[in-house]
Coordinates of C-alpha atoms in Angstrom, one line a residue:
Chain A
M1 CA -12.9 1.0 16.7
G2 CA -9.6 0.4 18.6
F3 CA -8.3 -3.1 19.1
N4 CA -9.1 -2.7 22.8
S5 CA -12.9 -2.1 22.2
L6 CA -15.9 -4.3 22.0
P7 CA -17.0 -3.3 18.5
F8 CA -13.5 -4.4 17.2
L9 CA -14.0 -7.8 18.9
L10 CA -17.4 -8.3 17.3
F11 CA -16.1 -7.1 14.0
F12 CA -13.2 -9.5 14.1
V13 CA -15.1 -12.5 15.2
A14 CA -17.4 -12.0 12.2
V15 CA -14.4 -11.6 9.8
F16 CA -12.6 -14.6 11.2
T17 CA -15.7 -16.9 11.1
L18 CA -16.4 -15.9 7.5
Y19 CA -12.7 -16.2 6.5
W20 CA -12.0 -19.6 7.9
F21 CA -15.3 -21.4 7.4
P22 CA -17.3 -20.7 4.3
L23 CA -14.2 -19.2 2.6
R24 CA -11.6 -21.6 3.7
E25 CA -8.8 -22.1 1.2
K26 CA -10.5 -19.8 -1.3
T27 CA -7.8 -17.4 -1.6
K28 CA -9.4 -14.9 -3.9
A29 CA -12.6 -14.8 -2.0
Q30 CA -10.7 -14.4 1.3
N31 CA -8.8 -11.4 -0.3
V32 CA -12.2 -9.8 -1.2
L33 CA -13.3 -10.4 2.3
I34 CA -10.1 -8.8 3.7
L35 CA -10.6 -5.8 1.3
L36 CA -14.3 -5.2 2.2
A37 CA -13.6 -5.6 5.9
S38 CA -10.7 -3.2 5.7
W39 CA -12.7 -0.6 3.8
F40 CA -15.5 -1.1 6.3
F41 CA -13.0 -0.7 9.2
Y42 CA -11.8 2.6 7.7
G43 CA -15.2 3.8 6.9
Y44 CA -16.3 3.1 10.4
A45 CA -13.5 5.3 11.7
S46 CA -13.8 8.1 9.1
L47 CA -16.3 7.6 6.4
K48 CA -15.5 11.0 4.8
M49 CA -11.9 10.0 4.1
L50 CA -12.7 6.5 2.6
P51 CA -12.9 7.9 -1.0
L52 CA -9.4 9.2 -0.6
L53 CA -8.1 5.8 0.4
I54 CA -9.9 4.1 -2.5
G55 CA -8.7 6.9 -4.9
A56 CA -5.1 6.6 -3.8
T57 CA -5.3 2.8 -4.2
V58 CA -6.6 3.0 -7.7
A59 CA -4.1 5.7 -8.8
Y60 CA -1.0 3.7 -7.5
Y61 CA -2.4 0.4 -9.0
G62 CA -2.3 2.3 -12.2
L63 CA 1.2 3.8 -11.7
G64 CA 2.6 0.5 -10.9
I65 CA 1.4 -1.0 -14.2
W66 CA 2.4 2.1 -16.0
I67 CA 6.0 2.0 -14.7
R68 CA 6.4 -1.6 -16.2
N69 CA 4.9 -0.6 -19.5
C70 CA 7.2 2.3 -20.1
R71 CA 9.2 2.1 -23.3
S72 CA 12.3 3.9 -22.0
E73 CA 14.3 3.8 -18.7
K74 CA 13.9 7.5 -18.5
Q75 CA 10.1 7.5 -18.8
A76 CA 10.0 4.8 -16.1
S77 CA 12.1 7.0 -13.9
W78 CA 9.7 9.8 -14.4
I79 CA 6.7 7.8 -13.6
S80 CA 8.2 6.3 -10.4
A81 CA 9.2 9.8 -9.4
L82 CA 5.6 10.9 -9.9
G83 CA 4.5 8.2 -7.5
V84 CA 6.9 9.4 -4.9
V85 CA 5.9 13.1 -5.4
L86 CA 2.3 12.3 -5.2
G87 CA 2.8 10.4 -1.9
V88 CA 4.9 13.0 -0.5
G89 CA 2.4 15.7 -1.8
L90 CA -0.4 14.0 0.0
L91 CA 1.5 14.0 3.2
L92 CA 2.5 17.6 2.8
Y93 CA -0.9 18.8 2.1
F94 CA -2.7 17.0 4.8
K95 CA 0.0 17.1 7.5
Y96 CA 2.0 20.2 6.8
F97 CA 0.1 22.8 4.9
N98 CA -1.3 24.7 7.9
F99 CA 2.1 24.6 9.5
F100 CA 3.7 26.2 6.5
I101 CA 1.1 29.0 6.5
E102 CA 1.4 29.7 10.1
S103 CA 5.2 29.7 9.9
F104 CA 5.4 32.1 7.0
A105 CA 2.7 34.4 8.5
S106 CA 4.7 34.6 11.8
L107 CA 7.9 35.0 9.9
F108 CA 6.3 38.0 8.0
G109 CA 5.1 39.1 11.3
V110 CA 8.5 39.3 12.8
M111 CA 9.7 41.3 9.8
G112 CA 6.9 43.8 10.5
L113 CA 4.7 42.7 7.5
Q114 CA 1.0 42.1 8.2
T115 CA -0.4 39.2 6.4
N116 CA -4.1 38.1 6.2
W117 CA -3.4 34.4 5.4
R118 CA -5.7 32.1 7.0
T119 CA -5.2 28.4 7.8
F120 CA -7.5 25.9 6.2
D121 CA -9.8 23.5 7.8
I122 CA -7.7 20.3 6.9
I123 CA -8.3 17.1 8.7
L124 CA -5.5 14.5 8.7
P125 CA -7.0 11.4 7.3
L126 CA -6.5 8.4 9.7
G127 CA -3.6 6.2 8.9
L128 CA -2.4 8.5 6.0
S129 CA 1.3 8.6 7.1
F130 CA 1.3 4.7 7.2
V131 CA -0.5 4.2 4.0
T132 CA 1.4 6.7 1.8
F133 CA 4.7 5.1 3.0
K134 CA 3.4 1.8 1.6
L135 CA 2.4 3.4 -1.6
I136 CA 5.7 5.2 -2.1
S137 CA 7.7 2.0 -1.5
Y138 CA 5.7 0.1 -3.9
C139 CA 6.6 2.5 -6.8
V140 CA 10.3 2.6 -5.6
E141 CA 10.6 -1.2 -5.4
I142 CA 9.1 -1.6 -8.9
R143 CA 11.5 0.9 -10.2
R144 CA 14.5 -0.7 -8.6
G145 CA 13.4 -4.0 -10.1
K146 CA 12.8 -5.8 -6.8
I147 CA 9.2 -6.5 -7.4
E148 CA 6.8 -6.9 -10.4
P149 CA 3.8 -4.5 -10.4
E150 CA 0.6 -6.1 -9.1
T151 CA -1.9 -7.0 -11.6
D152 CA -4.6 -8.2 -9.2
F153 CA -6.4 -5.2 -8.0
I154 CA -8.2 -6.9 -5.2
A155 CA -4.8 -8.2 -3.7
F156 CA -3.3 -4.8 -4.1
A157 CA -6.1 -2.9 -2.5
A158 CA -6.1 -5.5 0.3
Y159 CA -2.4 -5.0 0.9
V160 CA -2.8 -1.2 1.0
A161 CA -5.8 -1.3 3.3
F162 CA -5.0 -4.4 5.3
F163 CA -7.1 -3.5 8.5
P164 CA -4.8 -4.8 11.2
C165 CA -2.1 -2.4 10.0
L166 CA -4.2 0.3 8.4
L167 CA -4.4 3.0 11.2
S168 CA -0.9 2.9 12.8
G169 CA 1.2 0.4 11.0
P170 CA 3.5 -1.7 11.1
I171 CA 4.3 -0.5 7.6
D172 CA 4.6 -3.7 5.5
R173 CA 6.6 -3.6 2.4
P174 CA 5.0 -4.6 -1.0
Q175 CA 6.7 -8.0 -0.7
F176 CA 3.8 -8.7 1.7
L177 CA 1.7 -9.1 -1.6
G178 CA 3.3 -12.5 -2.0
Q179 CA 1.3 -13.7 1.1
L180 CA -2.0 -12.5 -0.5
H181 CA -1.4 -14.8 -3.4
K182 CA -0.6 -18.0 -1.5
T183 CA -3.3 -20.4 -0.2
R184 CA -3.6 -19.7 3.6
A185 CA -4.3 -23.0 5.4
F186 CA -5.5 -22.7 8.9
D187 CA -2.8 -23.5 11.3
Y188 CA -3.7 -23.9 14.9
D189 CA -0.2 -23.0 16.2
T190 CA -0.1 -19.8 14.2
A191 CA -3.6 -18.8 15.3
A192 CA -2.8 -19.6 19.0
E193 CA 0.4 -17.5 18.8
G194 CA -1.8 -14.7 17.3
I195 CA -4.1 -14.8 20.2
R196 CA -1.2 -14.8 22.7
Q197 CA 0.5 -11.9 20.9
F198 CA -2.8 -10.0 20.9
L199 CA -3.2 -10.7 24.6
W200 CA 0.4 -9.6 25.4
G201 CA -0.2 -6.3 23.5
L202 CA -3.4 -5.8 25.3
A203 CA -1.9 -6.4 28.7
K204 CA 0.9 -3.8 28.0
K205 CA -1.5 -1.3 26.9
V206 CA -4.1 -1.8 29.8
L207 CA -1.8 -2.6 32.6
I208 CA 0.8 -0.1 32.0
A209 CA 0.3 2.5 29.3
D210 CA -3.3 3.4 30.3
R211 CA -2.4 3.6 34.0
C212 CA 0.5 6.0 33.4
V213 CA -1.8 8.6 31.7
Y214 CA -3.3 9.7 34.9
V215 CA 0.1 10.6 36.4
I216 CA 1.7 12.2 33.3
D217 CA -1.1 14.4 32.0
P218 CA -1.7 16.5 35.1
V219 CA 2.1 17.1 35.4
W220 CA 2.2 18.3 31.7
E221 CA -0.8 20.6 32.4
N222 CA 1.1 22.4 35.2
I223 CA 4.7 22.3 34.3
G224 CA 5.4 25.6 36.1
E225 CA 4.1 24.4 39.4
A226 CA 5.3 20.8 39.3
S227 CA 8.5 19.9 41.4
G228 CA 11.6 18.6 39.7
S229 CA 11.0 15.2 40.9
S230 CA 7.4 15.1 39.6
L231 CA 8.7 16.2 36.2
L232 CA 11.4 13.5 36.3
M233 CA 8.7 10.9 37.2
A234 CA 6.4 12.1 34.5
A235 CA 9.2 12.0 31.9
L236 CA 10.4 8.4 32.9
L237 CA 6.7 7.2 32.9
Y238 CA 6.1 8.6 29.6
T239 CA 8.9 6.6 28.0
F240 CA 7.3 3.5 29.4
Q241 CA 3.9 4.7 28.3
M242 CA 4.9 5.3 24.8
Y243 CA 6.6 2.0 24.6
T244 CA 3.8 0.0 26.1
D245 CA 1.1 1.8 24.1
F246 CA 2.8 1.6 20.7
S247 CA 4.5 -1.8 21.0
G248 CA 1.1 -3.0 22.6
Y249 CA -0.7 -1.8 19.6
S250 CA 1.8 -3.3 17.2
D251 CA 1.6 -6.7 19.0
M252 CA -2.2 -6.6 18.7
A253 CA -1.9 -5.7 14.9
I254 CA 0.7 -8.5 14.3
G255 CA -1.4 -10.9 16.4
T256 CA -4.6 -10.2 14.4
G257 CA -2.6 -10.7 11.2
K258 CA -1.5 -14.1 12.5
L259 CA -5.1 -15.1 13.2
L260 CA -5.8 -14.5 9.4
G261 CA -2.6 -16.4 8.5
F262 CA -0.4 -13.5 7.7
R263 CA 3.1 -12.7 8.8
V264 CA 3.2 -8.9 9.5
T265 CA 6.6 -7.2 9.9
R266 CA 8.0 -6.8 13.3
N267 CA 7.9 -3.3 14.8
F268 CA 9.7 -3.6 18.2
N269 CA 12.7 -5.7 19.3
Y270 CA 12.9 -5.0 23.1
P271 CA 14.3 -1.4 22.6
F272 CA 15.2 -0.8 26.2
F273 CA 17.9 -3.4 26.0
S274 CA 19.9 -1.2 23.5
T275 CA 23.3 -0.2 24.8
N276 CA 23.5 2.9 22.5
V277 CA 21.1 5.1 20.6
A278 CA 22.0 3.6 17.2
E279 CA 21.0 0.1 18.6
Y280 CA 17.8 1.8 20.0
W281 CA 16.7 2.9 16.5
R282 CA 17.2 -0.6 15.2
R283 CA 14.8 -1.9 17.8
W284 CA 12.2 0.9 18.1
H285 CA 9.5 1.4 15.4
M286 CA 11.5 -0.8 13.2
S287 CA 9.0 -0.7 10.3
L288 CA 9.3 3.1 10.0
T289 CA 13.2 3.2 10.6
S290 CA 14.0 0.5 8.1
W291 CA 11.7 2.2 5.6
L292 CA 13.6 5.5 6.0
T293 CA 16.9 3.5 6.0
D294 CA 16.2 2.0 2.7
Y295 CA 14.6 5.0 0.9
V296 CA 16.4 8.1 2.5
F297 CA 19.5 7.2 4.5
M298 CA 20.9 4.6 2.0
P299 CA 20.5 6.8 -1.1
L300 CA 22.0 9.8 0.8
N301 CA 24.8 7.6 2.1
V302 CA 25.6 6.2 -1.3
R303 CA 25.6 9.8 -2.7
F304 CA 27.9 11.1 0.1
R305 CA 30.0 7.9 0.2
D306 CA 33.3 9.8 -0.8
W307 CA 33.0 12.2 2.1
G308 CA 33.8 9.5 4.7
K309 CA 32.4 9.8 8.1
M310 CA 31.1 13.4 7.5
G311 CA 28.9 12.1 4.7
M312 CA 27.5 9.5 7.0
I313 CA 26.8 12.1 9.6
L314 CA 25.0 14.3 7.2
A315 CA 22.9 11.5 5.9
I316 CA 21.9 10.3 9.4
I317 CA 21.1 13.9 10.6
I318 CA 18.8 14.4 7.5
N319 CA 17.3 11.0 8.1
M320 CA 16.6 11.5 11.8
V321 CA 15.0 15.0 11.2
L322 CA 12.7 13.3 8.7
V323 CA 11.9 10.6 11.3
G324 CA 10.9 13.4 13.6
L325 CA 8.9 15.4 11.1
W326 CA 7.0 12.4 9.9
H327 CA 5.2 12.5 13.2
G328 CA 3.7 15.9 12.3
A329 CA 4.1 19.5 11.7
N330 CA 5.6 21.0 14.7
W331 CA 9.1 22.3 15.4
T332 CA 9.2 19.9 18.4
F333 CA 9.3 17.0 16.0
G334 CA 12.0 18.6 14.0
V335 CA 14.1 19.2 17.1
F336 CA 13.4 15.7 18.4
G337 CA 14.8 14.3 15.2
L338 CA 17.9 16.6 15.2
Y339 CA 18.6 15.7 18.8
H340 CA 18.6 12.0 17.9
G341 CA 20.6 12.7 14.8
L342 CA 23.3 14.5 16.9
L343 CA 23.3 11.7 19.4
F344 CA 24.6 9.4 16.5
V345 CA 27.6 11.7 15.9
P346 CA 29.9 10.2 18.6
L347 CA 28.8 6.8 17.6
I348 CA 29.8 7.3 14.0
L349 CA 33.1 9.0 14.9
S350 CA 34.1 6.1 17.2
G351 CA 33.0 3.4 14.9
A352 CA 30.5 2.0 17.4
F353 CA 27.6 2.9 14.9
A354 CA 28.2 -0.1 12.6
K355 CA 29.0 -2.6 15.4
R356 CA 26.5 -5.1 16.5
H357 CA 26.6 -5.7 20.2
K358 CA 25.6 -9.2 21.4
L359 CA 23.9 -9.0 24.9
K360 CA 25.2 -11.8 27.2
D361 CA 23.9 -13.0 30.4
G362 CA 25.8 -11.9 33.5
W363 CA 25.5 -13.0 37.1
M364 CA 22.3 -15.0 37.7
G365 CA 21.2 -14.4 34.2
L366 CA 21.0 -10.7 34.7
P367 CA 22.5 -8.1 32.3
K368 CA 26.2 -7.5 32.6
L369 CA 27.1 -4.3 34.5
S370 CA 28.7 -2.7 31.5
D371 CA 25.7 -3.4 29.3
L372 CA 23.3 -2.3 32.1
G373 CA 25.1 1.1 32.2
G374 CA 24.8 1.5 28.4
M375 CA 21.1 0.6 28.6
I376 CA 20.4 3.1 31.4
L377 CA 22.3 5.9 29.6
T378 CA 20.3 5.2 26.4
F379 CA 17.1 5.1 28.3
L380 CA 17.7 8.4 29.8
L381 CA 18.7 9.9 26.5
V382 CA 15.6 8.5 24.9
T383 CA 13.5 10.0 27.7
I384 CA 14.9 13.5 27.1
G385 CA 14.0 13.1 23.5
L386 CA 10.5 12.0 24.3
V387 CA 10.0 15.1 26.5
I388 CA 10.8 17.2 23.3
F389 CA 8.4 14.9 21.4
R390 CA 5.6 15.3 23.8
A391 CA 5.9 19.1 24.3
E392 CA 3.5 21.4 22.5
S393 CA 6.4 23.8 21.7
V394 CA 10.1 23.9 21.9
G395 CA 9.8 26.5 24.7
Q396 CA 7.6 24.2 26.8
A397 CA 10.1 21.3 26.3
W398 CA 12.8 23.6 27.5
Q399 CA 10.7 24.7 30.5
F400 CA 10.2 21.0 31.4
L401 CA 13.7 19.9 31.0
S402 CA 15.1 22.8 32.9
G403 CA 12.6 22.3 35.6
M404 CA 13.9 18.8 36.0
A405 CA 17.6 19.7 36.0
H406 CA 18.4 20.4 39.6
L407 CA 19.8 18.6 42.6
E408 CA 16.5 18.7 44.5
T409 CA 14.9 16.5 41.9
L410 CA 16.6 13.3 43.0
K411 CA 16.1 14.1 46.7
G412 CA 12.3 14.1 46.4
F413 CA 12.1 11.4 43.9
W414 CA 12.1 8.5 46.3
L415 CA 9.0 9.7 48.1
F416 CA 6.9 8.6 45.2
F417 CA 7.5 5.0 46.2
L418 CA 5.7 5.5 49.5
H419 CA 2.5 5.8 47.5
P420 CA 0.8 2.4 47.0
D421 CA -0.3 3.3 43.3
F422 CA 3.2 4.1 42.3
R423 CA 4.5 0.8 43.9
T424 CA 1.9 -1.1 41.7
K425 CA 3.2 0.8 38.6
T426 CA 6.8 0.2 39.5
I427 CA 6.3 -3.6 40.2
L428 CA 4.4 -3.9 36.8
I429 CA 7.1 -2.1 34.9
V430 CA 10.0 -4.0 36.6
A431 CA 8.1 -7.3 35.9
L432 CA 7.7 -6.3 32.3
M433 CA 11.4 -5.6 31.9
A434 CA 12.4 -8.9 33.6
I435 CA 9.9 -11.0 31.5
E436 CA 11.3 -9.2 28.4
W437 CA 14.9 -9.7 29.4
W438 CA 14.5 -13.4 29.8
N439 CA 12.6 -13.8 26.6
R440 CA 14.5 -11.4 24.5
S441 CA 15.5 -14.0 21.8
V442 CA 11.8 -14.5 20.7
E443 CA 9.4 -12.2 19.0
F444 CA 7.3 -11.6 22.1
P445 CA 7.6 -13.0 25.6
L446 CA 4.6 -15.4 25.4
V447 CA 6.1 -17.3 22.5
P448 CA 7.6 -20.2 24.7
M449 CA 4.1 -20.8 26.1
K450 CA 3.4 -23.2 23.3
D451 CA 5.7 -25.8 24.9
Y452 CA 4.3 -25.4 28.4
H453 CA 2.1 -28.0 30.0
W454 CA -1.5 -27.1 29.4
T455 CA -2.1 -26.4 33.1
A456 CA 0.8 -23.8 33.2
R457 CA -0.6 -22.2 29.9
Y458 CA -4.1 -21.8 31.4
A459 CA -2.7 -20.6 34.7
I460 CA -1.0 -17.8 32.8
Y461 CA -4.0 -17.0 30.9
L462 CA -6.1 -16.9 34.0
G463 CA -3.5 -14.7 35.8
L464 CA -3.4 -12.2 32.9
A465 CA -7.2 -12.2 32.7
C466 CA -7.5 -11.5 36.5
L467 CA -4.9 -8.7 36.3
L468 CA -6.7 -7.2 33.2
I469 CA -10.1 -7.3 35.0
M470 CA -8.8 -5.8 38.1
L471 CA -6.7 -3.0 36.6
W472 CA -8.9 -2.2 33.4
G473 CA -9.6 1.4 33.3
K474 CA -11.2 3.6 30.7
N475 CA -10.7 2.4 27.1
L476 CA -8.1 4.9 25.9
T477 CA -7.1 5.3 22.2
F478 CA -3.7 4.4 21.1
L479 CA -1.1 7.3 20.9
Y480 CA 0.0 6.6 17.4
I481 CA -3.5 7.0 16.0
D482 CA -2.6 10.7 15.8
F483 CA 0.3 10.3 13.5
Chain B
M1 CA 38.8 -10.9 -15.8
Q2 CA 36.8 -14.1 -15.2
R3 CA 33.7 -13.7 -13.0
E4 CA 35.1 -16.4 -10.6
E5 CA 38.2 -14.4 -10.2
L6 CA 36.1 -11.2 -9.5
L7 CA 34.1 -13.1 -7.0
L8 CA 37.2 -14.2 -5.1
Q9 CA 38.6 -10.7 -5.0
I10 CA 35.3 -9.4 -3.8
Q11 CA 35.2 -12.1 -1.2
E12 CA 38.7 -10.9 0.0
I13 CA 37.4 -7.4 0.3
F14 CA 34.4 -8.6 2.3
R15 CA 36.6 -10.6 4.7
D16 CA 38.8 -7.5 5.2
V17 CA 36.0 -4.9 5.7
L18 CA 33.8 -7.1 7.9
D19 CA 36.8 -8.6 9.6
D20 CA 35.6 -12.2 9.3
E21 CA 37.9 -14.7 7.5
E22 CA 35.3 -17.2 7.2
I23 CA 33.0 -15.4 4.7
V24 CA 32.4 -17.4 1.5
L25 CA 30.5 -15.7 -1.3
E26 CA 28.5 -17.3 -4.0
P27 CA 26.6 -15.5 -6.7
A28 CA 23.3 -16.2 -4.9
T29 CA 24.5 -14.9 -1.6
T30 CA 22.5 -12.0 -0.2
A31 CA 22.9 -9.6 2.7
D32 CA 20.8 -11.9 4.9
D33 CA 23.4 -14.7 4.5
V34 CA 26.4 -12.8 5.7
E35 CA 26.5 -11.7 9.4
G36 CA 27.5 -8.0 9.7
W37 CA 26.5 -7.1 6.1
D38 CA 23.9 -4.5 6.6
S39 CA 22.9 -1.2 5.2
L40 CA 25.9 0.6 7.0
T41 CA 28.6 -1.9 6.1
H42 CA 27.2 -2.1 2.6
I43 CA 28.5 1.4 1.9
Q44 CA 32.0 0.6 3.3
L45 CA 32.0 -2.5 1.1
I46 CA 31.1 -0.5 -2.0
V47 CA 33.6 2.1 -1.3
A48 CA 36.4 -0.6 -0.8
I49 CA 35.3 -2.3 -4.1
E50 CA 35.3 1.0 -6.0
K51 CA 38.8 1.8 -4.8
H52 CA 40.2 -1.7 -5.5
F53 CA 38.9 -1.9 -9.0
K54 CA 39.2 1.9 -9.6
I55 CA 35.6 2.2 -11.0
K56 CA 32.6 4.1 -9.9
F57 CA 29.1 2.7 -9.6
T58 CA 25.9 4.7 -10.0
S59 CA 23.5 5.2 -7.1
K60 CA 20.8 3.3 -9.0
E61 CA 23.2 0.4 -9.5
I62 CA 24.1 0.2 -5.9
L63 CA 20.5 0.2 -4.7
S64 CA 19.2 -2.4 -7.1
W65 CA 21.5 -5.4 -6.7
K66 CA 19.6 -8.4 -5.3
N67 CA 22.6 -10.5 -4.6
V68 CA 26.4 -10.9 -5.0
G69 CA 26.0 -12.2 -8.5
E70 CA 24.3 -9.1 -9.7
L71 CA 27.1 -7.0 -8.1
V72 CA 29.7 -9.2 -10.0
D73 CA 27.8 -8.8 -13.3
C74 CA 27.6 -5.0 -12.9
L75 CA 31.4 -4.9 -12.0
A76 CA 32.2 -7.0 -15.0
S77 CA 30.4 -4.8 -17.3
K78 CA 32.4 -1.8 -16.0
L79 CA 35.7 -3.5 -16.4
A80 CA 35.0 -4.9 -19.9

């Protein structure tokens, strides 16, 4: 049940009512409810994989306590390493096993050797990539002495399976467990903010992401016959689709968390206002990139620290390739990561990498021209990356990009805007960017609404509701459910 | 060397690396309290501290400090 479906609404209303009425201020009972609701939510999506989720939870609960009870430092290192290996092993098995078999078989094929290796019927358990990252960081944080192992199994299991974030993140760190031990008093302002954030996420998903699909998919199905300008349009729209879909999902997850009194970690910080790619990655899928920064980039960077800038380049390239491959077993994801890693090289060499750029308002509160140039360049570089990301093979990505790269492309491009449907999309996207720009200092653009007069608030709700009703298409699943 | 003295020297390194003369470090200071101290500049700070005191931290030490006080403790134990 996706956040944009009726079953989820019914499910959530039931959980919310139980949570805040009979169980109000009974923290332990609320945690039991969260856990049962989360396991039900997971079982509803994929009953077969529920035992795996429960098994992994039990295993890591035990590992955490084991690390603390170790007699020697060395033993503790081994046990936490076991936790990391187990998590990575789960990912390798479910996500990459068939890929390795196919790759080796084709490698032997190239060498003229026949193999009769068969791929296995492995289904990727939903949310596995997100859950294993939570579990790995739990072991590492205990080992680094940053947290104590959790002794309350219910709280630990509720953290691992917390339903708003279970299927596609955001990836909360184990420090989240602190919130499960505190008494959660119902706070009207937080709950209202949660509803607004959910609504904002839903609007992005329904009004933009779901409407872009119908333009993008047909182009990808016929790359050979599509004109350069259609390819360019499909590529640009895909960047907006990816953003509105995934950030929309994240807002809905965070909003749901707030309705239950939790602060879920932020996942997006207006990424299209980044003036370079390094900045972009600090603002896009932040819970994944900060995870990899802490557990991959930093340890590598520490190890390579005496090699100066070369060490940093090496660390960032390894890190970005892993960001890519985390999405799945396909060379396209590896190339996507490598491409982004290489985009960091000039930034590291010039020193722009470490600098924080503060955006200032220019004429009439609009972005300054120099910043706007950086934003557009970054957006285009990201768009090229997402073509590689979306393609089924590296060859297909190449076909797409080379089909786009001629002068004719720009000539025909403007014709799209003669079409009313494109005009609606363009207006919605431009409106989104403008609303985001003027609200870029707050978590999501509807935050300032709390101070509006009630008439203005309800006018906004009514306006959004009308737009949603008018433009609601088919209920489409979220893109990141596949990862 | 006294801890206070070490803290002052580290503060000088921070000011130099982060290019901000107004940084004041206390044992309880964390990366969240100092503008510009993030995962990237952290490495530059470590390298500068290692060079200044002619010592070498291990990876585990670098990744486990929770605040400036723990950094100073670790440094003091190396210099003792």
